[in-house]
Amino acid sequence: MLQDQEAHASQMERTFIAIKPDGVQRGLISEIISRFERKGFKLVAIKLVVPSKSFAQKHYHDLKERPFFNGLCNFLSFGPVLAMVWEGEGVIRYGRKLIGATDPSKSEPGTIRGDLAVVVGRNIIHGSDGPETAKDEINLWFKPDELTNYTCNQEKWVYGVN
Ligand code: IDP
Ligand code: MG
C-alpha cells in the first residue's frame, strides 16, 4: 500500500540525538550513527561540540533538582559531544527505543545502551523524550541554517511513498 507524499510529509518528525563524551571517547560514533542510518532515518544536522557547563545546565534544566545534576553537567562539558538531528516517521519515539532504557543495566540487549554501556552515569547517548523537548533541544543546539532540507533517494523505498 503506497502512501501519498502529503500523508508522508505530515508524519515527518525531527529529534535531537547526542553522543556524549564517553561515547565519543570510546570510539562508538560510527556504531551509533549506523544504527540510525540503517533503520532508515535521515541525518539532517551534525556537529562536534564541547559544551560549557552552563550550556550543559540549560540542556538538562529539567533535572536541576536531582542529586546527580552537577556531576552530569560537569561530565557533559568534559569533552566533545556529537550533536545530531535525525528525521523520520516516528523518529522521536523510535529513537528512544533504539537507545534503550536510561540505566544500561536495565536496557534490553539489541539497544544502544544495552549493547554498549554498563552504568547509568556513562550511558553514552542522549535522545529527546517527546515532541516539545525535541523542538527545544534542536533550537538549543543548532541554528536554523545548520539544519538541512533534502530529499534522500531511499525515502521512497523506506516509506513506500508514491
Ligand atoms: P534519559 O537520558 O534516558 O532521557 P534522564 O532521566 O533524562 O534519562 O536523565 C538524563 C541523564 O542523566 C541520563 O542519561 C544519565 O546520564 C543521567 N542520570 C539519570 N539518572 C541518573 C542516576 O541515577 N545517576 C547518575 N546519572 C543519572
Ligand atoms: Mg531525558
mmCIF file with all atom_site columns, C-alpha atoms and ligand atoms in Angstrom:
data_model
loop_
_atom_site.group_PDB
_atom_site.id
_atom_site.type_symbol
_atom_site.label_atom_id
_atom_site.label_alt_id
_atom_site.label_comp_id
_atom_site.label_asym_id
_atom_site.label_entity_id
_atom_site.label_seq_id
_atom_site.pdbx_PDB_ins_code
_atom_site.Cartn_x
_atom_site.Cartn_y
_atom_site.Cartn_z
_atom_site.occupancy
_atom_site.B_iso_or_equiv
_atom_site.pdbx_formal_charge
_atom_site.auth_seq_id
_atom_site.auth_comp_id
_atom_site.auth_asym_id
_atom_site.auth_atom_id
_atom_site.pdbx_PDB_model_num
ATOM   1   C  CA  . MET A 1 1   ? 0.000  0.000  0.000  1.00 0.00 ? 1   MET A CA  1
ATOM   2   C  CA  . LEU A 1 2   ? 1.544  3.272  -1.088 1.00 0.00 ? 2   LEU A CA  1
ATOM   3   C  CA  . GLN A 1 3   ? 1.079  6.412  0.973  1.00 0.00 ? 3   GLN A CA  1
ATOM   4   C  CA  . ASP A 1 4   ? 0.978  9.738  -0.784 1.00 0.00 ? 4   ASP A CA  1
ATOM   5   C  CA  . GLN A 1 5   ? 3.550  12.497 -0.364 1.00 0.00 ? 5   GLN A CA  1
ATOM   6   C  CA  . GLU A 1 6   ? 1.263  14.644 1.755  1.00 0.00 ? 6   GLU A CA  1
ATOM   7   C  CA  . ALA A 1 7   ? 0.458  11.911 4.277  1.00 0.00 ? 7   ALA A CA  1
ATOM   8   C  CA  . HIS A 1 8   ? 4.159  11.069 4.488  1.00 0.00 ? 8   HIS A CA  1
ATOM   9   C  CA  . ALA A 1 9   ? 5.225  14.696 4.934  1.00 0.00 ? 9   ALA A CA  1
ATOM   10  C  CA  . SER A 1 10  ? 2.672  15.252 7.701  1.00 0.00 ? 10  SER A CA  1
ATOM   11  C  CA  . GLN A 1 11  ? 4.143  12.393 9.725  1.00 0.00 ? 11  GLN A CA  1
ATOM   12  C  CA  . MET A 1 12  ? 7.751  13.513 9.474  1.00 0.00 ? 12  MET A CA  1
ATOM   13  C  CA  . GLU A 1 13  ? 9.417  14.399 12.770 1.00 0.00 ? 13  GLU A CA  1
ATOM   14  C  CA  . ARG A 1 14  ? 12.833 15.539 13.924 1.00 0.00 ? 14  ARG A CA  1
ATOM   15  C  CA  . THR A 1 15  ? 14.626 14.586 17.108 1.00 0.00 ? 15  THR A CA  1
ATOM   16  C  CA  . PHE A 1 16  ? 17.818 15.655 18.846 1.00 0.00 ? 16  PHE A CA  1
ATOM   17  C  CA  . ILE A 1 17  ? 20.331 12.859 19.402 1.00 0.00 ? 17  ILE A CA  1
ATOM   18  C  CA  . ALA A 1 18  ? 23.740 13.386 21.035 1.00 0.00 ? 18  ALA A CA  1
ATOM   19  C  CA  . ILE A 1 19  ? 26.641 11.028 21.559 1.00 0.00 ? 19  ILE A CA  1
ATOM   20  C  CA  . LYS A 1 20  ? 28.000 12.057 24.955 1.00 0.00 ? 20  LYS A CA  1
ATOM   21  C  CA  . PRO A 1 21  ? 31.733 12.439 25.713 1.00 0.00 ? 21  PRO A CA  1
ATOM   22  C  CA  . ASP A 1 22  ? 32.017 8.791  26.847 1.00 0.00 ? 22  ASP A CA  1
ATOM   23  C  CA  . GLY A 1 23  ? 30.596 7.534  23.548 1.00 0.00 ? 23  GLY A CA  1
ATOM   24  C  CA  . VAL A 1 24  ? 32.919 9.793  21.542 1.00 0.00 ? 24  VAL A CA  1
ATOM   25  C  CA  . GLN A 1 25  ? 35.992 8.842  23.604 1.00 0.00 ? 25  GLN A CA  1
ATOM   26  C  CA  . ARG A 1 26  ? 35.157 5.135  23.355 1.00 0.00 ? 26  ARG A CA  1
ATOM   27  C  CA  . GLY A 1 27  ? 35.107 5.290  19.548 1.00 0.00 ? 27  GLY A CA  1
ATOM   28  C  CA  . LEU A 1 28  ? 31.405 4.491  19.234 1.00 0.00 ? 28  LEU A CA  1
ATOM   29  C  CA  . ILE A 1 29  ? 30.396 7.277  16.820 1.00 0.00 ? 29  ILE A CA  1
ATOM   30  C  CA  . SER A 1 30  ? 30.180 5.158  13.669 1.00 0.00 ? 30  SER A CA  1
ATOM   31  C  CA  . GLU A 1 31  ? 28.497 2.264  15.510 1.00 0.00 ? 31  GLU A CA  1
ATOM   32  C  CA  . ILE A 1 32  ? 25.767 4.555  16.837 1.00 0.00 ? 32  ILE A CA  1
ATOM   33  C  CA  . ILE A 1 33  ? 25.241 6.543  13.639 1.00 0.00 ? 33  ILE A CA  1
ATOM   34  C  CA  . SER A 1 34  ? 24.996 3.343  11.637 1.00 0.00 ? 34  SER A CA  1
ATOM   35  C  CA  . ARG A 1 35  ? 22.101 2.092  13.769 1.00 0.00 ? 35  ARG A CA  1
ATOM   36  C  CA  . PHE A 1 36  ? 20.012 5.201  12.990 1.00 0.00 ? 36  PHE A CA  1
ATOM   37  C  CA  . GLU A 1 37  ? 21.137 5.223  9.358  1.00 0.00 ? 37  GLU A CA  1
ATOM   38  C  CA  . ARG A 1 38  ? 20.419 1.535  8.686  1.00 0.00 ? 38  ARG A CA  1
ATOM   39  C  CA  . LYS A 1 39  ? 16.989 1.837  10.271 1.00 0.00 ? 39  LYS A CA  1
ATOM   40  C  CA  . GLY A 1 40  ? 16.082 4.309  7.514  1.00 0.00 ? 40  GLY A CA  1
ATOM   41  C  CA  . PHE A 1 41  ? 16.176 7.581  9.438  1.00 0.00 ? 41  PHE A CA  1
ATOM   42  C  CA  . LYS A 1 42  ? 17.759 10.616 7.791  1.00 0.00 ? 42  LYS A CA  1
ATOM   43  C  CA  . LEU A 1 43  ? 20.572 12.728 9.231  1.00 0.00 ? 43  LEU A CA  1
ATOM   44  C  CA  . VAL A 1 44  ? 19.758 16.430 8.802  1.00 0.00 ? 44  VAL A CA  1
ATOM   45  C  CA  . ALA A 1 45  ? 22.357 18.092 11.071 1.00 0.00 ? 45  ALA A CA  1
ATOM   46  C  CA  . ILE A 1 46  ? 25.591 17.066 12.788 1.00 0.00 ? 46  ILE A CA  1
ATOM   47  C  CA  . LYS A 1 47  ? 28.463 18.774 14.636 1.00 0.00 ? 47  LYS A CA  1
ATOM   48  C  CA  . LEU A 1 48  ? 31.076 18.091 17.300 1.00 0.00 ? 48  LEU A CA  1
ATOM   49  C  CA  . VAL A 1 49  ? 30.772 20.475 20.262 1.00 0.00 ? 49  VAL A CA  1
ATOM   50  C  CA  . VAL A 1 50  ? 32.464 20.870 23.649 1.00 0.00 ? 50  VAL A CA  1
ATOM   51  C  CA  . PRO A 1 51  ? 29.604 22.397 25.636 1.00 0.00 ? 51  PRO A CA  1
ATOM   52  C  CA  . SER A 1 52  ? 30.313 24.774 28.515 1.00 0.00 ? 52  SER A CA  1
ATOM   53  C  CA  . LYS A 1 53  ? 28.983 23.781 31.913 1.00 0.00 ? 53  LYS A CA  1
ATOM   54  C  CA  . SER A 1 54  ? 26.294 26.480 31.710 1.00 0.00 ? 54  SER A CA  1
ATOM   55  C  CA  . PHE A 1 55  ? 25.204 25.153 28.306 1.00 0.00 ? 55  PHE A CA  1
ATOM   56  C  CA  . ALA A 1 56  ? 25.005 21.640 29.789 1.00 0.00 ? 56  ALA A CA  1
ATOM   57  C  CA  . GLN A 1 57  ? 22.876 23.049 32.624 1.00 0.00 ? 57  GLN A CA  1
ATOM   58  C  CA  . LYS A 1 58  ? 20.487 24.516 30.044 1.00 0.00 ? 58  LYS A CA  1
ATOM   59  C  CA  . HIS A 1 59  ? 20.279 21.225 28.198 1.00 0.00 ? 59  HIS A CA  1
ATOM   60  C  CA  . TYR A 1 60  ? 19.491 19.275 31.389 1.00 0.00 ? 60  TYR A CA  1
ATOM   61  C  CA  . HIS A 1 61  ? 17.446 22.080 33.080 1.00 0.00 ? 61  HIS A CA  1
ATOM   62  C  CA  . ASP A 1 62  ? 14.555 19.709 33.893 1.00 0.00 ? 62  ASP A CA  1
ATOM   63  C  CA  . LEU A 1 63  ? 16.903 17.641 36.098 1.00 0.00 ? 63  LEU A CA  1
ATOM   64  C  CA  . LYS A 1 64  ? 18.262 20.525 38.203 1.00 0.00 ? 64  LYS A CA  1
ATOM   65  C  CA  . GLU A 1 65  ? 16.749 19.212 41.448 1.00 0.00 ? 65  GLU A CA  1
ATOM   66  C  CA  . ARG A 1 66  ? 18.295 15.756 41.036 1.00 0.00 ? 66  ARG A CA  1
ATOM   67  C  CA  . PRO A 1 67  ? 21.355 14.822 43.139 1.00 0.00 ? 67  PRO A CA  1
ATOM   68  C  CA  . PHE A 1 68  ? 23.374 13.832 40.069 1.00 0.00 ? 68  PHE A CA  1
ATOM   69  C  CA  . PHE A 1 69  ? 22.699 17.134 38.195 1.00 0.00 ? 69  PHE A CA  1
ATOM   70  C  CA  . ASN A 1 70  ? 26.051 18.783 38.964 1.00 0.00 ? 70  ASN A CA  1
ATOM   71  C  CA  . GLY A 1 71  ? 28.101 15.694 38.095 1.00 0.00 ? 71  GLY A CA  1
ATOM   72  C  CA  . LEU A 1 72  ? 26.077 15.162 34.932 1.00 0.00 ? 72  LEU A CA  1
ATOM   73  C  CA  . CYS A 1 73  ? 26.639 18.728 33.721 1.00 0.00 ? 73  CYS A CA  1
ATOM   74  C  CA  . ASN A 1 74  ? 30.355 18.561 34.547 1.00 0.00 ? 74  ASN A CA  1
ATOM   75  C  CA  . PHE A 1 75  ? 30.576 15.307 32.652 1.00 0.00 ? 75  PHE A CA  1
ATOM   76  C  CA  . LEU A 1 76  ? 28.870 16.679 29.514 1.00 0.00 ? 76  LEU A CA  1
ATOM   77  C  CA  . SER A 1 77  ? 31.409 19.515 29.424 1.00 0.00 ? 77  SER A CA  1
ATOM   78  C  CA  . PHE A 1 78  ? 34.417 17.138 29.767 1.00 0.00 ? 78  PHE A CA  1
ATOM   79  C  CA  . GLY A 1 79  ? 34.838 16.620 26.054 1.00 0.00 ? 79  GLY A CA  1
ATOM   80  C  CA  . PRO A 1 80  ? 33.284 16.566 22.627 1.00 0.00 ? 80  PRO A CA  1
ATOM   81  C  CA  . VAL A 1 81  ? 29.620 15.760 22.231 1.00 0.00 ? 81  VAL A CA  1
ATOM   82  C  CA  . LEU A 1 82  ? 28.418 14.720 18.775 1.00 0.00 ? 82  LEU A CA  1
ATOM   83  C  CA  . ALA A 1 83  ? 25.180 16.673 18.346 1.00 0.00 ? 83  ALA A CA  1
ATOM   84  C  CA  . MET A 1 84  ? 22.784 15.477 15.652 1.00 0.00 ? 84  MET A CA  1
ATOM   85  C  CA  . VAL A 1 85  ? 19.283 15.914 14.322 1.00 0.00 ? 85  VAL A CA  1
ATOM   86  C  CA  . TRP A 1 86  ? 17.613 12.859 12.799 1.00 0.00 ? 86  TRP A CA  1
ATOM   87  C  CA  . GLU A 1 87  ? 14.422 12.923 10.763 1.00 0.00 ? 87  GLU A CA  1
ATOM   88  C  CA  . GLY A 1 88  ? 11.822 10.272 10.033 1.00 0.00 ? 88  GLY A CA  1
ATOM   89  C  CA  . GLU A 1 89  ? 8.337  8.997  10.713 1.00 0.00 ? 89  GLU A CA  1
ATOM   90  C  CA  . GLY A 1 90  ? 8.099  8.315  14.451 1.00 0.00 ? 90  GLY A CA  1
ATOM   91  C  CA  . VAL A 1 91  ? 11.799 9.093  14.970 1.00 0.00 ? 91  VAL A CA  1
ATOM   92  C  CA  . ILE A 1 92  ? 11.288 10.707 18.414 1.00 0.00 ? 92  ILE A CA  1
ATOM   93  C  CA  . ARG A 1 93  ? 9.695  7.642  19.990 1.00 0.00 ? 93  ARG A CA  1
ATOM   94  C  CA  . TYR A 1 94  ? 11.574 5.052  17.984 1.00 0.00 ? 94  TYR A CA  1
ATOM   95  C  CA  . GLY A 1 95  ? 14.888 6.820  18.552 1.00 0.00 ? 95  GLY A CA  1
ATOM   96  C  CA  . ARG A 1 96  ? 14.316 6.266  22.296 1.00 0.00 ? 96  ARG A CA  1
ATOM   97  C  CA  . LYS A 1 97  ? 13.695 2.577  21.567 1.00 0.00 ? 97  LYS A CA  1
ATOM   98  C  CA  . LEU A 1 98  ? 16.949 2.283  19.638 1.00 0.00 ? 98  LEU A CA  1
ATOM   99  C  CA  . ILE A 1 99  ? 18.717 3.954  22.580 1.00 0.00 ? 99  ILE A CA  1
ATOM   100 C  CA  . GLY A 1 100 ? 17.191 1.754  25.309 1.00 0.00 ? 100 GLY A CA  1
ATOM   101 C  CA  . ALA A 1 101 ? 16.388 2.377  28.981 1.00 0.00 ? 101 ALA A CA  1
ATOM   102 C  CA  . THR A 1 102 ? 18.250 5.135  30.867 1.00 0.00 ? 102 THR A CA  1
ATOM   103 C  CA  . ASP A 1 103 ? 20.077 2.638  33.091 1.00 0.00 ? 103 ASP A CA  1
ATOM   104 C  CA  . PRO A 1 104 ? 22.133 0.349  30.819 1.00 0.00 ? 104 PRO A CA  1
ATOM   105 C  CA  . SER A 1 105 ? 21.881 -2.461 33.385 1.00 0.00 ? 105 SER A CA  1
ATOM   106 C  CA  . LYS A 1 106 ? 18.157 -2.493 32.549 1.00 0.00 ? 106 LYS A CA  1
ATOM   107 C  CA  . SER A 1 107 ? 18.362 -1.720 28.816 1.00 0.00 ? 107 SER A CA  1
ATOM   108 C  CA  . GLU A 1 108 ? 17.431 -4.623 26.552 1.00 0.00 ? 108 GLU A CA  1
ATOM   109 C  CA  . PRO A 1 109 ? 20.173 -6.312 24.532 1.00 0.00 ? 109 PRO A CA  1
ATOM   110 C  CA  . GLY A 1 110 ? 19.933 -5.026 20.974 1.00 0.00 ? 110 GLY A CA  1
ATOM   111 C  CA  . THR A 1 111 ? 19.565 -1.428 22.122 1.00 0.00 ? 111 THR A CA  1
ATOM   112 C  CA  . ILE A 1 112 ? 22.474 1.019  22.003 1.00 0.00 ? 112 ILE A CA  1
ATOM   113 C  CA  . ARG A 1 113 ? 22.791 1.306  25.788 1.00 0.00 ? 113 ARG A CA  1
ATOM   114 C  CA  . GLY A 1 114 ? 22.034 -2.401 26.266 1.00 0.00 ? 114 GLY A CA  1
ATOM   115 C  CA  . ASP A 1 115 ? 24.820 -3.428 23.901 1.00 0.00 ? 115 ASP A CA  1
ATOM   116 C  CA  . LEU A 1 116 ? 27.413 -0.722 24.527 1.00 0.00 ? 116 LEU A CA  1
ATOM   117 C  CA  . ALA A 1 117 ? 27.162 0.699  28.067 1.00 0.00 ? 117 ALA A CA  1
ATOM   118 C  CA  . VAL A 1 118 ? 27.134 -0.591 31.654 1.00 0.00 ? 118 VAL A CA  1
ATOM   119 C  CA  . VAL A 1 119 ? 26.292 2.167  34.163 1.00 0.00 ? 119 VAL A CA  1
ATOM   120 C  CA  . VAL A 1 120 ? 23.722 4.993  34.215 1.00 0.00 ? 120 VAL A CA  1
ATOM   121 C  CA  . GLY A 1 121 ? 26.307 7.763  34.690 1.00 0.00 ? 121 GLY A CA  1
ATOM   122 C  CA  . ARG A 1 122 ? 28.096 6.703  31.472 1.00 0.00 ? 122 ARG A CA  1
ATOM   123 C  CA  . ASN A 1 123 ? 25.256 5.709  29.168 1.00 0.00 ? 123 ASN A CA  1
ATOM   124 C  CA  . ILE A 1 124 ? 26.873 7.209  26.022 1.00 0.00 ? 124 ILE A CA  1
ATOM   125 C  CA  . ILE A 1 125 ? 23.873 8.755  24.275 1.00 0.00 ? 125 ILE A CA  1
ATOM   126 C  CA  . HIS A 1 126 ? 21.045 11.265 24.672 1.00 0.00 ? 126 HIS A CA  1
ATOM   127 C  CA  . GLY A 1 127 ? 17.737 11.353 22.792 1.00 0.00 ? 127 GLY A CA  1
ATOM   128 C  CA  . SER A 1 128 ? 14.809 13.782 23.108 1.00 0.00 ? 128 SER A CA  1
ATOM   129 C  CA  . ASP A 1 129 ? 11.929 12.292 25.086 1.00 0.00 ? 129 ASP A CA  1
ATOM   130 C  CA  . GLY A 1 130 ? 8.987  13.917 23.264 1.00 0.00 ? 130 GLY A CA  1
ATOM   131 C  CA  . PRO A 1 131 ? 7.934  16.406 20.563 1.00 0.00 ? 131 PRO A CA  1
ATOM   132 C  CA  . GLU A 1 132 ? 8.252  19.525 22.765 1.00 0.00 ? 132 GLU A CA  1
ATOM   133 C  CA  . THR A 1 133 ? 11.654 18.540 24.141 1.00 0.00 ? 133 THR A CA  1
ATOM   134 C  CA  . ALA A 1 134 ? 12.819 17.668 20.626 1.00 0.00 ? 134 ALA A CA  1
ATOM   135 C  CA  . LYS A 1 135 ? 11.902 21.141 19.379 1.00 0.00 ? 135 LYS A CA  1
ATOM   136 C  CA  . ASP A 1 136 ? 13.553 22.871 22.365 1.00 0.00 ? 136 ASP A CA  1
ATOM   137 C  CA  . GLU A 1 137 ? 16.733 20.772 22.195 1.00 0.00 ? 137 GLU A CA  1
ATOM   138 C  CA  . ILE A 1 138 ? 17.137 21.229 18.420 1.00 0.00 ? 138 ILE A CA  1
ATOM   139 C  CA  . ASN A 1 139 ? 16.773 25.003 18.923 1.00 0.00 ? 139 ASN A CA  1
ATOM   140 C  CA  . LEU A 1 140 ? 19.258 24.991 21.798 1.00 0.00 ? 140 LEU A CA  1
ATOM   141 C  CA  . TRP A 1 141 ? 21.989 23.071 19.947 1.00 0.00 ? 141 TRP A CA  1
ATOM   142 C  CA  . PHE A 1 142 ? 21.521 24.213 16.337 1.00 0.00 ? 142 PHE A CA  1
ATOM   143 C  CA  . LYS A 1 143 ? 20.943 27.450 14.437 1.00 0.00 ? 143 LYS A CA  1
ATOM   144 C  CA  . PRO A 1 144 ? 18.174 27.204 11.818 1.00 0.00 ? 144 PRO A CA  1
ATOM   145 C  CA  . ASP A 1 145 ? 20.675 27.393 8.939  1.00 0.00 ? 145 ASP A CA  1
ATOM   146 C  CA  . GLU A 1 146 ? 22.558 24.362 10.303 1.00 0.00 ? 146 GLU A CA  1
ATOM   147 C  CA  . LEU A 1 147 ? 19.516 22.161 9.634  1.00 0.00 ? 147 LEU A CA  1
ATOM   148 C  CA  . THR A 1 148 ? 19.458 20.797 6.105  1.00 0.00 ? 148 THR A CA  1
ATOM   149 C  CA  . ASN A 1 149 ? 16.441 20.041 3.962  1.00 0.00 ? 149 ASN A CA  1
ATOM   150 C  CA  . TYR A 1 150 ? 16.995 17.443 1.281  1.00 0.00 ? 150 TYR A CA  1
ATOM   151 C  CA  . THR A 1 151 ? 15.258 14.523 -0.314 1.00 0.00 ? 151 THR A CA  1
ATOM   152 C  CA  . CYS A 1 152 ? 17.064 11.268 0.133  1.00 0.00 ? 152 CYS A CA  1
ATOM   153 C  CA  . ASN A 1 153 ? 16.635 8.817  -2.749 1.00 0.00 ? 153 ASN A CA  1
ATOM   154 C  CA  . GLN A 1 154 ? 15.988 5.924  -0.414 1.00 0.00 ? 154 GLN A CA  1
ATOM   155 C  CA  . GLU A 1 155 ? 12.902 7.583  1.111  1.00 0.00 ? 155 GLU A CA  1
ATOM   156 C  CA  . LYS A 1 156 ? 10.536 6.121  -1.472 1.00 0.00 ? 156 LYS A CA  1
ATOM   157 C  CA  . TRP A 1 157 ? 11.869 2.672  -0.614 1.00 0.00 ? 157 TRP A CA  1
ATOM   158 C  CA  . VAL A 1 158 ? 11.847 3.198  3.155  1.00 0.00 ? 158 VAL A CA  1
ATOM   159 C  CA  . TYR A 1 159 ? 8.321  4.635  3.269  1.00 0.00 ? 159 TYR A CA  1
ATOM   160 C  CA  . GLY A 1 160 ? 6.669  3.304  0.119  1.00 0.00 ? 160 GLY A CA  1
ATOM   161 C  CA  . VAL A 1 161 ? 5.782  6.845  -0.892 1.00 0.00 ? 161 VAL A CA  1
ATOM   162 C  CA  . ASN A 1 162 ? 4.488  7.076  -4.457 1.00 0.00 ? 162 ASN A CA  1
HETATM 163 P  P1  . IDP B 2 .   ? 17.479 9.753  29.521 1.00 0.00 ? 1   IDP B P1  1
HETATM 164 O  O1  . IDP B 2 .   ? 18.885 10.138 29.107 1.00 0.00 ? 1   IDP B O1  1
HETATM 165 O  O2  . IDP B 2 .   ? 17.232 8.286  29.277 1.00 0.00 ? 1   IDP B O2  1
HETATM 166 O  O3  . IDP B 2 .   ? 16.416 10.628 28.907 1.00 0.00 ? 1   IDP B O3  1
HETATM 167 P  P2  . IDP B 2 .   ? 17.053 11.194 32.031 1.00 0.00 ? 1   IDP B P2  1
HETATM 168 O  O4  . IDP B 2 .   ? 16.204 10.716 33.159 1.00 0.00 ? 1   IDP B O4  1
HETATM 169 O  O5  . IDP B 2 .   ? 16.545 12.331 31.205 1.00 0.00 ? 1   IDP B O5  1
HETATM 170 O  O6  . IDP B 2 .   ? 17.377 9.910  31.106 1.00 0.00 ? 1   IDP B O6  1
HETATM 171 O  O7  . IDP B 2 .   ? 18.461 11.549 32.649 1.00 0.00 ? 1   IDP B O7  1
HETATM 172 C  C1  . IDP B 2 .   ? 19.416 12.247 31.868 1.00 0.00 ? 1   IDP B C1  1
HETATM 173 C  C2  . IDP B 2 .   ? 20.762 11.642 32.103 1.00 0.00 ? 1   IDP B C2  1
HETATM 174 O  O8  . IDP B 2 .   ? 21.114 11.802 33.475 1.00 0.00 ? 1   IDP B O8  1
HETATM 175 C  C3  . IDP B 2 .   ? 20.864 10.131 31.878 1.00 0.00 ? 1   IDP B C3  1
HETATM 176 O  O9  . IDP B 2 .   ? 21.024 9.783  30.512 1.00 0.00 ? 1   IDP B O9  1
HETATM 177 C  C4  . IDP B 2 .   ? 22.073 9.775  32.703 1.00 0.00 ? 1   IDP B C4  1
HETATM 178 O  O10 . IDP B 2 .   ? 23.271 10.108 32.013 1.00 0.00 ? 1   IDP B O10 1
HETATM 179 C  C5  . IDP B 2 .   ? 21.930 10.713 33.889 1.00 0.00 ? 1   IDP B C5  1
HETATM 180 N  N1  . IDP B 2 .   ? 21.278 10.038 35.017 1.00 0.00 ? 1   IDP B N1  1
HETATM 181 C  C6  . IDP B 2 .   ? 19.975 9.721  35.118 1.00 0.00 ? 1   IDP B C6  1
HETATM 182 N  N2  . IDP B 2 .   ? 19.724 9.092  36.286 1.00 0.00 ? 1   IDP B N2  1
HETATM 183 C  C7  . IDP B 2 .   ? 20.920 9.027  36.924 1.00 0.00 ? 1   IDP B C7  1
HETATM 184 C  C8  . IDP B 2 .   ? 21.317 8.498  38.190 1.00 0.00 ? 1   IDP B C8  1
HETATM 185 O  O11 . IDP B 2 .   ? 20.524 7.934  38.957 1.00 0.00 ? 1   IDP B O11 1
HETATM 186 N  N3  . IDP B 2 .   ? 22.637 8.618  38.499 1.00 0.00 ? 1   IDP B N3  1
HETATM 187 C  C9  . IDP B 2 .   ? 23.542 9.215  37.674 1.00 0.00 ? 1   IDP B C9  1
HETATM 188 N  N4  . IDP B 2 .   ? 23.201 9.724  36.488 1.00 0.00 ? 1   IDP B N4  1
HETATM 189 C  C10 . IDP B 2 .   ? 21.902 9.631  36.112 1.00 0.00 ? 1   IDP B C10 1
HETATM 190 MG MG  . MG  B 3 .   ? 15.948 12.649 29.252 1.00 0.00 ? 2   MG  B MG  1
#
